[in-house]
Amino acid sequence: MILMKDITRDGNPVLRKVAKPLTFPLSEHYQNLAKEMMEYLVNSQDPKIAEKHQLRAGVGLAAPQVGESVQMASLLVPNDKGDIVFKETFVNPEILSESVKQACLSEGEGCLSVDKVIDGYVPRPDKLKIHYYTVSGEEKTIRLKDYPAIVASHEIEHLRGHLFYDRINKQNPFKLDEDTVIIY
């Protein structure tokens, strides 16, 4: 079981590396890692389990965040009612296209690997088309928009060595293009 002590923190060089692609079939080690990453997200979104194990809630977790520089990320995205709208583990994800229109979360973003609050809007593409493989090796191409697209972008950027605050405007953290979609 992955706990907060297992989460790689900002400053560790693994978070700034470009992660290596995985080959199929996935080894038992990587199949277990995928299972444990998703299990962390499920547990972190369950108030009783999260409190018991002192887990910070997460909607995504990339392998570099647990010290593994490989292209794998798990996403468990709820809607505002708490119902899961997207659940998947991406292996070797690639963004095929993205909208010009940007979106951001009204409260900004956080990250399990970043312990401090960093204020500012984090503009990302509002729509993404992503090609990836599942843990079992099935090839998929999907389209995501709004909140699921933001989460997917955040996690895929972990695999490219970027953190969310890299996208915040340094001179004016709350400046946005006028047509940016703000998600509350």
XYZ file of N, CA, C and O in Angstrom, residues 17-154:
552
model
N 12.906 14.414 -14.518
C 13.413 13.580 -15.620
C 12.291 13.263 -16.596
O 11.127 13.167 -16.200
N 12.663 13.041 -17.857
C 11.706 12.504 -18.823
C 11.655 10.996 -18.567
O 12.683 10.317 -18.615
N 10.471 10.494 -18.260
C 10.302 9.083 -17.910
C 10.486 8.188 -19.139
O 10.176 8.584 -20.262
N 10.955 6.985 -18.892
C 11.199 6.024 -19.973
C 9.919 5.274 -20.336
O 9.131 4.922 -19.457
N 9.743 4.988 -21.645
C 8.580 4.190 -22.043
C 8.700 2.761 -21.511
O 9.813 2.266 -21.296
N 7.577 2.135 -21.315
C 7.539 0.736 -20.880
C 7.309 -0.170 -22.084
O 6.751 0.258 -23.092
N 7.722 -1.426 -21.964
C 7.492 -2.404 -23.024
C 6.506 -3.453 -22.519
O 6.377 -3.667 -21.308
N 5.817 -4.074 -23.461
C 4.795 -5.081 -23.130
C 5.283 -6.469 -23.495
O 6.057 -6.617 -24.439
N 4.801 -7.483 -22.775
C 3.897 -7.367 -21.634
C 4.616 -6.730 -20.441
O 5.816 -6.899 -20.286
N 3.853 -5.990 -19.635
C 4.436 -5.357 -18.456
C 4.911 -6.442 -17.483
O 4.250 -7.461 -17.308
N 6.037 -6.177 -16.862
C 6.543 -7.095 -15.837
C 5.570 -7.099 -14.663
O 4.755 -6.186 -14.503
N 5.688 -8.114 -13.845
C 4.842 -8.207 -12.655
C 5.049 -6.976 -11.764
O 4.105 -6.452 -11.171
N 6.278 -6.490 -11.703
C 6.589 -5.300 -10.901
C 5.739 -4.110 -11.347
O 5.127 -3.427 -10.517
N 5.694 -3.860 -12.669
C 4.943 -2.698 -13.159
C 3.436 -2.921 -13.102
O 2.677 -1.974 -12.884
N 2.991 -4.159 -13.254
C 1.560 -4.438 -13.078
C 1.150 -4.152 -11.635
O 0.106 -3.545 -11.385
N 1.991 -4.554 -10.689
C 1.712 -4.285 -9.267
C 1.778 -2.796 -8.961
O 0.971 -2.286 -8.185
N 2.738 -2.105 -9.568
C 2.851 -0.663 -9.349
C 1.576 0.032 -9.814
O 1.034 0.893 -9.108
N 1.064 -0.334 -10.988
C -0.171 0.264 -11.512
C -1.327 0.017 -10.545
O -2.107 0.934 -10.248
N -1.421 -1.194 -10.034
C -2.485 -1.547 -9.091
C -2.358 -0.715 -7.804
O -3.342 -0.177 -7.302
N -1.153 -0.585 -7.299
C -0.940 0.166 -6.060
C -1.190 1.670 -6.245
O -1.701 2.331 -5.335
N -0.840 2.201 -7.419
C -1.087 3.626 -7.674
C -2.589 3.901 -7.706
O -3.058 4.878 -7.110
N -3.352 3.037 -8.391
C -4.806 3.231 -8.431
C -5.397 3.028 -7.037
O -6.289 3.772 -6.622
N -4.889 2.054 -6.305
C -5.371 1.798 -4.949
C -5.151 3.037 -4.062
O -6.004 3.388 -3.254
N -4.005 3.710 -4.230
C -3.767 4.930 -3.463
C -4.878 5.944 -3.746
O -5.430 6.554 -2.824
N -5.192 6.152 -5.038
C -6.203 7.147 -5.402
C -7.563 6.790 -4.821
O -8.250 7.649 -4.259
N -7.951 5.517 -4.929
C -9.230 5.063 -4.372
C -9.245 5.319 -2.861
O -10.197 5.899 -2.321
N -8.192 4.897 -2.167
C -8.125 5.073 -0.711
C -8.103 6.546 -0.319
O -8.726 6.945 0.667
N -7.397 7.360 -1.091
C -7.266 8.776 -0.734
C -8.582 9.537 -0.893
O -8.772 10.580 -0.286
N -9.481 9.004 -1.723
C -10.776 9.649 -1.926
C -11.855 9.102 -0.988
O -12.985 9.577 -1.000
N -11.507 8.112 -0.180
C -12.420 7.562 0.818
C -12.086 8.233 2.153
O -11.010 7.993 2.714
N -12.973 9.096 2.658
C -12.643 9.879 3.859
C -12.156 9.038 5.050
O -11.213 9.431 5.729
N -12.773 7.892 5.302
C -12.376 7.073 6.458
C -10.979 6.484 6.277
O -10.151 6.532 7.182
N -10.721 5.918 5.088
C -9.399 5.320 4.829
C -8.327 6.415 4.802
O -7.242 6.253 5.359
N -8.657 7.536 4.151
C -7.694 8.637 4.053
C -7.308 9.155 5.439
O -6.135 9.403 5.712
N -8.301 9.297 6.322
C -8.010 9.778 7.672
C -7.178 8.750 8.442
O -6.196 9.097 9.098
N -7.550 7.490 8.335
C -6.844 6.429 9.056
C -5.365 6.387 8.687
O -4.497 6.228 9.536
N -5.064 6.537 7.386
C -3.674 6.437 6.909
C -3.039 7.798 6.617
O -1.936 7.858 6.091
N -3.767 8.892 6.944
C -3.297 10.257 6.702
C -2.860 10.466 5.253
O -1.752 10.923 4.963
N -3.761 10.115 4.325
C -3.493 10.269 2.894
C -4.064 11.596 2.415
O -5.187 11.949 2.761
N -3.276 12.316 1.627
C -3.814 13.500 0.957
C -4.601 13.023 -0.253
O -4.163 12.138 -0.987
N -5.774 13.606 -0.451
C -6.628 13.195 -1.566
C -5.931 13.472 -2.890
O -5.303 14.516 -3.073
N -6.063 12.521 -3.800
C -5.479 12.669 -5.123
C -6.436 12.199 -6.192
O -7.267 11.319 -5.954
N -6.331 12.787 -7.373
C -7.119 12.366 -8.536
C -6.209 11.768 -9.607
O -6.679 11.226 -10.592
N -4.913 11.895 -9.398
C -3.950 11.327 -10.329
C -2.641 11.062 -9.616
O -2.311 11.731 -8.634
N -1.920 10.052 -10.106
C -0.619 9.713 -9.536
C 0.240 9.127 -10.652
O -0.150 8.146 -11.282
N 1.371 9.763 -10.898
C 2.292 9.314 -11.947
C 3.437 8.533 -11.313
O 3.845 8.813 -10.182
N 3.968 7.575 -12.058
C 5.044 6.717 -11.537
C 6.233 7.509 -10.977
O 6.771 7.119 -9.937
N 6.675 8.623 -11.601
C 7.780 9.378 -10.993
C 7.463 9.864 -9.575
O 8.374 10.063 -8.775
N 6.193 10.019 -9.263
C 5.810 10.474 -7.928
C 6.009 9.397 -6.858
O 5.902 9.684 -5.669
N 6.268 8.171 -7.302
C 6.617 7.109 -6.361
C 8.015 6.582 -6.688
O 8.350 5.437 -6.398
N 8.825 7.452 -7.300
C 10.240 7.159 -7.510
C 10.580 6.312 -8.727
O 11.728 5.910 -8.878
N 9.611 6.054 -9.598
C 9.840 5.212 -10.778
C 9.771 6.077 -12.037
O 8.694 6.574 -12.380
N 10.889 6.237 -12.714
C 10.931 7.093 -13.906
C 10.490 6.315 -15.151
O 11.266 6.054 -16.067
N 9.200 5.931 -15.144
C 8.599 5.220 -16.273
C 7.282 5.895 -16.648
O 6.664 6.571 -15.816
N 6.864 5.694 -17.902
C 5.672 6.373 -18.418
C 4.386 5.631 -18.045
O 3.822 4.897 -18.841
N 3.980 5.844 -16.817
C 2.732 5.271 -16.329
C 2.100 6.255 -15.352
O 2.791 6.827 -14.511
N 0.777 6.441 -15.483
C 0.057 7.344 -14.583
C -1.362 6.834 -14.389
O -2.016 6.426 -15.353
N -1.829 6.869 -13.163
C -3.199 6.462 -12.847
C -4.044 7.696 -12.596
O -3.578 8.659 -11.977
N -5.299 7.654 -13.086
C -6.234 8.755 -12.913
C -7.542 8.212 -12.363
O -8.045 7.186 -12.832
N -8.092 8.903 -11.378
C -9.389 8.573 -10.794
C -10.096 9.904 -10.560
O -9.884 10.565 -9.546
N -10.911 10.296 -11.547
C -11.464 11.648 -11.566
C -12.946 11.629 -11.216
O -13.764 11.073 -11.956
N -13.304 12.252 -10.073
C -14.719 12.345 -9.702
C -15.340 13.640 -10.249
O -14.632 14.601 -10.558
N -16.671 13.644 -10.342
C -17.351 14.902 -10.652
C -17.640 15.615 -9.330
O -17.202 15.157 -8.267
N -18.378 16.715 -9.396
C -18.622 17.500 -8.178
C -19.542 16.784 -7.181
O -19.676 17.208 -6.034
N -20.167 15.683 -7.601
C -21.007 14.893 -6.686
C -20.231 13.717 -6.092
O -20.754 12.953 -5.298
N -18.984 13.546 -6.526
C -18.172 12.448 -6.025
C -18.255 11.174 -6.852
O -17.614 10.178 -6.529
N -19.055 11.197 -7.933
C -19.141 10.026 -8.813
C -17.933 10.015 -9.742
O -17.532 11.056 -10.274
N -17.353 8.835 -9.952
C -16.166 8.716 -10.803
C -16.566 8.871 -12.269
O -17.428 8.143 -12.767
N -15.943 9.836 -12.961
C -16.236 10.068 -14.376
C -15.123 9.554 -15.284
O -15.334 9.373 -16.485
N -13.943 9.323 -14.715
C -12.854 8.752 -15.514
C -11.919 7.979 -14.598
O -11.467 8.506 -13.591
N -11.663 6.722 -14.971
C -10.754 5.874 -14.206
C -9.914 5.081 -15.192
O -10.456 4.332 -16.007
N -8.594 5.277 -15.140
C -7.719 4.579 -16.086
C -6.274 4.702 -15.636
O -5.916 5.659 -14.943
N -5.472 3.737 -16.017
C -4.030 3.857 -15.883
C -3.460 3.942 -17.286
O -3.686 3.049 -18.112
N -2.781 5.052 -17.564
C -2.136 5.274 -18.860
C -0.742 4.663 -18.825
O 0.018 4.891 -17.882
N -0.386 3.943 -19.871
C 0.986 3.494 -20.069
C 1.442 4.098 -21.398
O 0.720 4.018 -22.397
N 2.599 4.737 -21.385
C 3.169 5.398 -22.568
C 2.179 6.352 -23.237
O 1.975 6.310 -24.447
N 1.556 7.255 -22.468
C 0.571 8.160 -23.071
C 1.232 9.210 -23.965
O 2.354 9.639 -23.711
N 0.493 9.579 -24.989
C 0.959 10.616 -25.916
C -0.233 11.508 -26.240
O -1.304 11.010 -26.598
N -0.045 12.813 -26.098
C -1.104 13.750 -26.464
C -1.011 13.951 -27.976
O -0.006 14.442 -28.482
N -2.068 13.537 -28.694
C -2.090 13.647 -30.152
C -2.514 15.041 -30.601
O -2.019 15.545 -31.595
N -3.468 15.619 -29.872
C -3.903 16.980 -30.197
C -4.500 17.607 -28.947
O -4.928 16.909 -28.027
N -4.491 18.928 -28.957
C -5.056 19.668 -27.830
C -5.732 20.915 -28.354
O -5.350 21.450 -29.400
N -6.751 21.349 -27.643
C -7.494 22.540 -28.060
C -6.654 23.790 -27.831
O -5.794 23.831 -26.946
N -6.940 24.798 -28.628
C -6.319 26.107 -28.425
C -6.942 26.724 -27.168
O -6.262 27.346 -26.365
N -8.255 26.513 -27.008
C -8.958 27.036 -25.834
C -8.359 26.415 -24.577
O -8.128 25.218 -24.500
N -8.124 27.251 -23.584
C -7.526 26.826 -22.330
C -8.592 26.701 -21.245
O -9.662 27.303 -21.328
N -8.265 25.928 -20.229
C -9.122 25.775 -19.052
C -8.227 25.763 -17.824
O -7.032 25.461 -17.916
N -8.813 26.091 -16.694
C -8.067 26.004 -15.434
C -9.056 25.806 -14.302
O -10.256 26.036 -14.455
N -8.545 25.349 -13.185
C -9.374 25.174 -11.997
C -9.421 26.499 -11.235
O -8.390 27.159 -11.059
N -10.596 26.861 -10.758
C -10.763 28.150 -10.074
C -9.874 28.272 -8.848
O -9.405 29.355 -8.518
N -9.610 27.139 -8.180
C -8.797 27.185 -6.955
C -7.325 26.915 -7.228
O -6.539 26.779 -6.293
N -6.946 26.819 -8.507
C -5.565 26.476 -8.833
C -5.375 24.969 -8.721
O -6.343 24.222 -8.598
N -4.130 24.524 -8.774
C -3.840 23.096 -8.694
C -2.941 22.807 -7.509
O -2.255 23.689 -7.008
N -2.966 21.560 -7.127
C -2.055 21.065 -6.110
C -1.432 19.791 -6.637
O -1.753 19.334 -7.731
N -0.541 19.219 -5.860
C 0.152 18.020 -6.286
C 0.602 17.267 -5.046
O 1.085 17.884 -4.091
N 0.456 15.954 -5.068
C 0.889 15.142 -3.925
C 2.378 15.284 -3.664
O 2.833 15.113 -2.535
N 3.153 15.625 -4.712
C 4.609 15.772 -4.560
C 5.030 17.168 -4.108
O 6.193 17.391 -3.819
N 4.092 18.104 -4.088
C 4.412 19.493 -3.718
C 3.677 19.802 -2.419
O 2.451 19.882 -2.391
N 4.444 19.958 -1.350
C 3.842 20.128 -0.029
C 3.306 21.527 0.254
O 2.446 21.687 1.102
N 3.808 22.535 -0.451
C 3.331 23.891 -0.167
C 2.253 24.300 -1.178
O 2.188 23.763 -2.284
N 1.425 25.240 -0.769
C 0.403 25.796 -1.654
C 1.090 26.813 -2.555
O 1.834 27.677 -2.076
N 0.876 26.688 -3.854
C 1.426 27.655 -4.803
C 0.234 28.277 -5.518
O -0.459 27.615 -6.299
N -0.024 29.550 -5.193
C -1.188 30.239 -5.734
C -0.984 30.624 -7.189
O 0.124 30.972 -7.610
N -2.089 30.564 -7.932
C -2.083 31.001 -9.319
C -2.879 30.049 -10.185
O -3.089 28.887 -9.838
N -3.355 30.591 -11.306
C -4.071 29.759 -12.272
C -3.073 28.931 -13.061
O -1.970 29.390 -13.367
N -3.493 27.715 -13.404
C -2.654 26.794 -14.170
C -3.387 26.509 -15.480
O -4.155 25.540 -15.579
N -3.196 27.360 -16.492
C -3.906 27.142 -17.758
C -3.397 25.897 -18.483
O -2.198 25.653 -18.553
N -4.358 25.118 -18.974
C -4.070 23.882 -19.723
C -5.071 23.790 -20.869
O -6.119 24.433 -20.819
N -4.792 22.937 -21.848
C -5.783 22.756 -22.917
C -7.109 22.243 -22.346
O -7.113 21.370 -21.467
N -8.230 22.795 -22.833
C -9.550 22.374 -22.364
C -9.923 20.992 -22.908
O -10.688 20.267 -22.282
N -9.386 20.643 -24.079
C -9.672 19.335 -24.684
C -8.371 18.679 -25.114
O -7.471 19.354 -25.626
N -8.308 17.372 -24.920
C -7.137 16.584 -25.310
C -7.575 15.338 -26.060
O -8.611 14.746 -25.735
N -6.760 14.939 -27.016
C -6.895 13.627 -27.645
C -5.619 12.877 -27.269
O -4.512 13.353 -27.553
N -5.785 11.740 -26.585
C -4.650 11.015 -26.011
C -4.610 9.585 -26.534
O -5.637 8.891 -26.557
N -3.426 9.170 -26.920
C -3.184 7.773 -27.296
C -2.380 7.155 -26.158
O -1.441 7.766 -25.655
N -2.758 5.947 -25.758
C -2.047 5.284 -24.661
C -2.310 3.789 -24.728
O -3.093 3.301 -25.547
N -1.664 3.066 -23.842
C -1.903 1.638 -23.665
C -2.418 1.420 -22.257
O -2.038 2.142 -21.327
N -3.272 0.409 -22.090
C -3.717 0.021 -20.763
C -2.638 -0.875 -20.153
O -1.696 -1.282 -20.850
N -2.781 -1.202 -18.899
C -1.821 -2.074 -18.221
C -1.740 -3.431 -18.919
O -0.680 -4.042 -18.993
N -2.867 -3.890 -19.479
C -2.881 -5.188 -20.168
C -2.335 -5.100 -21.591
O -2.216 -6.116 -22.274
N -2.014 -3.876 -22.048
C -1.419 -3.716 -23.375
C -2.400 -3.325 -24.464
O -2.029 -3.209 -25.632
N -3.664 -3.084 -24.089
C -4.655 -2.663 -25.085
C -4.361 -1.223 -25.514
O -4.145 -0.340 -24.683
N -4.371 -1.001 -26.824
C -4.104 0.330 -27.368
C -5.412 1.117 -27.416
O -6.434 0.598 -27.864
N -5.385 2.363 -26.932
C -6.598 3.182 -26.915
C -6.281 4.614 -27.338
O -5.187 5.108 -27.100
N -7.292 5.265 -27.903
C -7.244 6.697 -28.172
C -8.545 7.275 -27.629
O -9.619 6.758 -27.938
N -8.426 8.290 -26.791
C -9.608 8.886 -26.168
C -9.562 10.401 -26.282
O -8.510 10.988 -26.529
N -10.714 11.000 -26.072
C -10.832 12.465 -25.991
C -11.351 12.811 -24.602
O -12.292 12.188 -24.120
N -10.709 13.786 -23.995
C -11.136 14.262 -22.677
C -11.333 15.764 -22.755
O -10.644 16.444 -23.526
N -12.238 16.282 -21.922
C -12.414 17.734 -21.840
C -12.653 18.155 -20.406
O -12.984 17.344 -19.549
N -12.443 19.437 -20.183
C -12.662 20.054 -18.880
C -11.827 19.374 -17.788
O -10.647 19.130 -17.993
N -12.435 19.056 -16.646
C -11.663 18.553 -15.498
C -10.854 17.293 -15.813
O -9.655 17.241 -15.513
N -11.433 16.264 -16.454
C -10.602 15.092 -16.782
C -9.402 15.436 -17.677
O -8.318 14.860 -17.511
N -9.567 16.392 -18.591
C -8.445 16.807 -19.450
C -7.359 17.493 -18.625
O -6.160 17.282 -18.862
N -7.760 18.295 -17.659
C -6.792 18.972 -16.786
C -5.992 17.939 -15.991
O -4.765 18.019 -15.903
N -6.686 16.957 -15.419
C -6.001 15.921 -14.637
C -5.045 15.136 -15.532
O -3.889 14.889 -15.165
N -5.504 14.748 -16.727
C -4.652 13.985 -17.646
C -3.427 14.797 -18.037
O -2.302 14.278 -18.044
N -3.606 16.074 -18.338
C -2.482 16.943 -18.693
C -1.479 17.018 -17.543
O -0.261 16.888 -17.747
N -1.976 17.198 -16.332
C -1.121 17.287 -15.135
C -0.279 16.014 -14.997
O 0.936 16.089 -14.802
